[in-house]
Short mmCIF file of C-alpha atoms and ligand atoms in Angstrom, two decimals:
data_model
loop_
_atom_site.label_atom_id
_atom_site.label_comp_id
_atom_site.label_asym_id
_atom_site.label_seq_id
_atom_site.Cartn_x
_atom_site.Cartn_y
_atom_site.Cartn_z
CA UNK A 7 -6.67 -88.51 -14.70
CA UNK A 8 -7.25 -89.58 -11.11
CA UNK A 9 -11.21 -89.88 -10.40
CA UNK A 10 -12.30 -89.80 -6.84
CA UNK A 11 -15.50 -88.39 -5.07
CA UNK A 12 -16.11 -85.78 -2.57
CA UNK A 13 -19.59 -85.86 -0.37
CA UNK A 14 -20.07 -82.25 1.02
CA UNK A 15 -22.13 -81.18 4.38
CA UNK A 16 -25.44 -81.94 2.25
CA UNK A 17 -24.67 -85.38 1.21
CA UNK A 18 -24.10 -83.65 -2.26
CA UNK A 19 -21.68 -85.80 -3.97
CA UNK A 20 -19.70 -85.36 -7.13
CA UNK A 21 -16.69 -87.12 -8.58
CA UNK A 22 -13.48 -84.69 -9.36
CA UNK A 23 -10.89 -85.43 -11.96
CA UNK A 24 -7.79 -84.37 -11.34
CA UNK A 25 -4.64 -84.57 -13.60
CA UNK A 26 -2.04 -86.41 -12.63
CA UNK A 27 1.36 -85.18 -11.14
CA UNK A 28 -0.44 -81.77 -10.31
CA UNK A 29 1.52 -82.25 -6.49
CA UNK A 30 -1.47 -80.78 -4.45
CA UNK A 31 -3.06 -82.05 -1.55
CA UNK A 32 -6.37 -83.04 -1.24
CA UNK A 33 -7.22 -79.75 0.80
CA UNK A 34 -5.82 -77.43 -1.89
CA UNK A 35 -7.92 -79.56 -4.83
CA UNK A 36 -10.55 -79.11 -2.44
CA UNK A 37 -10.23 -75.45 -2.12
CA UNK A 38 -9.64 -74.76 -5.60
CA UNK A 39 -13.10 -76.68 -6.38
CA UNK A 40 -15.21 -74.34 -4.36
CA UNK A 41 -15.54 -76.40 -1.29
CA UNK A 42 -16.04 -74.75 2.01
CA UNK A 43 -12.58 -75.55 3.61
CA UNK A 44 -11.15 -73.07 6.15
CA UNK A 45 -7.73 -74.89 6.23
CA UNK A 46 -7.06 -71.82 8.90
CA UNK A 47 -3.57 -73.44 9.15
CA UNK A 48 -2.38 -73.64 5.91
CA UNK A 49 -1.79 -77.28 5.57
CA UNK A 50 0.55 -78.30 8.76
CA UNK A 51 -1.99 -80.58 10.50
CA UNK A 52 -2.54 -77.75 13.13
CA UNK A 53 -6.46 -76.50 12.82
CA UNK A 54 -8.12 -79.77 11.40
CA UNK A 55 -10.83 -77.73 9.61
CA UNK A 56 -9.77 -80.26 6.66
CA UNK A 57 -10.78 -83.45 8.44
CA UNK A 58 -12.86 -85.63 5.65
CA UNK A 59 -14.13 -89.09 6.15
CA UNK A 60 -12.65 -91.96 4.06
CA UNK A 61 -15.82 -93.66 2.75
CA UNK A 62 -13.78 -95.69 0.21
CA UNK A 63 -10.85 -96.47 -0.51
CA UNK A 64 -9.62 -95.64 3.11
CA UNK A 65 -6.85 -98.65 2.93
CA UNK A 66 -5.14 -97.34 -0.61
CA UNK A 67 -3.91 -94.37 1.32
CA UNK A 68 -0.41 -93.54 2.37
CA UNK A 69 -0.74 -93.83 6.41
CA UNK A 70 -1.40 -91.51 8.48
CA UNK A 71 1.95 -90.09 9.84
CA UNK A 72 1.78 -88.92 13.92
CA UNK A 73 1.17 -85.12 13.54
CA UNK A 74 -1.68 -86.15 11.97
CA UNK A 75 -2.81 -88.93 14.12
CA UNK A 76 -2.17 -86.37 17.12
CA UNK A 77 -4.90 -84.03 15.63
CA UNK A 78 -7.09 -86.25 14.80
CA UNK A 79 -7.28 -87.38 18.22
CA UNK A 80 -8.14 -83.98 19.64
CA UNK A 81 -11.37 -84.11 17.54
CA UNK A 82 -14.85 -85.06 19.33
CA UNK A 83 -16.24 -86.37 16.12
CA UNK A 84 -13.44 -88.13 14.34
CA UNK A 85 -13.67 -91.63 13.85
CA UNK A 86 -11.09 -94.95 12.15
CA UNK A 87 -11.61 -93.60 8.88
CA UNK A 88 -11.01 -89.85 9.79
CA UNK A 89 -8.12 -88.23 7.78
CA UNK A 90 -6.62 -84.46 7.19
CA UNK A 91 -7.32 -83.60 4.05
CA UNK A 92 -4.36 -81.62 3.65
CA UNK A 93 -1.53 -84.63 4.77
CA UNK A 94 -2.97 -86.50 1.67
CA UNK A 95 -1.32 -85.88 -1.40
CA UNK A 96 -3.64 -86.42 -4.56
CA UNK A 97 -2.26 -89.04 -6.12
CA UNK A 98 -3.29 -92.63 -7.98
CA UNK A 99 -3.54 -93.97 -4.35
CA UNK A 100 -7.16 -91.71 -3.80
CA UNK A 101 -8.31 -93.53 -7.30
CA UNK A 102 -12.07 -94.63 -6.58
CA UNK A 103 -11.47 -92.89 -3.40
CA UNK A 104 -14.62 -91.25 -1.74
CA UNK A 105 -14.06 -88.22 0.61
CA UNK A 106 -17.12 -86.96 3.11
CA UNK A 107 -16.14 -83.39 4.43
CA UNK A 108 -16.71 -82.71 8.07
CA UNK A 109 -14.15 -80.22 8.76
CA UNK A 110 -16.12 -77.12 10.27
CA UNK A 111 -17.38 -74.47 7.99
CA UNK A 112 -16.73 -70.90 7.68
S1 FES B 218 -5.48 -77.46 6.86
FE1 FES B 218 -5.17 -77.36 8.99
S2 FES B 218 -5.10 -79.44 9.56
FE2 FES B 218 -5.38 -79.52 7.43
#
């Protein structure tokens, strides 16, 4: 199992176990656990509404590629740490990982 945890608007956090080799991104895991992710784009690093903050464990992570690093840049609030939730695959590499969500809501 891969153990990471997600901090939502509220500062509510929880830890998420995921099985490994399940070949989601961290956007659909997301999703599927009830989290309030528009994803409007579906997952191609358009909309940003996926954008989480990389608490820990920011420097295990495969690197940003430059779709991603364009978007990013287009967002007021995004910071170093900033990441699209849906560009990172869920994987042993978010292990200990911990995820704040700031993509806008719904
Ligand atoms: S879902 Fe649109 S950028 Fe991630």
């Amino acid at each position: 199992m891969i153990q990471f945890t997600v901090e939502d608007r509220d500062g509510t956090r929880q830890t998420l176990e995921i099985p490994e080799g399940i070949n989601l991104s961290l956007m659909e895991v997301l999703k599927a656990s009830e989290y309030n992710i528009l994803a409007t784009c579906g997952g191609l690093a358009l909309c940003a509404t996926c954008h989480v903050q990389v608490l820990a464990g920011l420097d295990a992570l495969a690197p940003a590629q430059d779709a991603e690093l364009d978007m990013l840049d287009t967002l007021p609030d995004a910071d170093s740490d900033s990441r699209l939730a849906c560009q990172l695959r869920v994987d042993e590499r978010l292990e200990g990982g911990l995820f704040r969500i700031r993509g806008a809501e719904q």
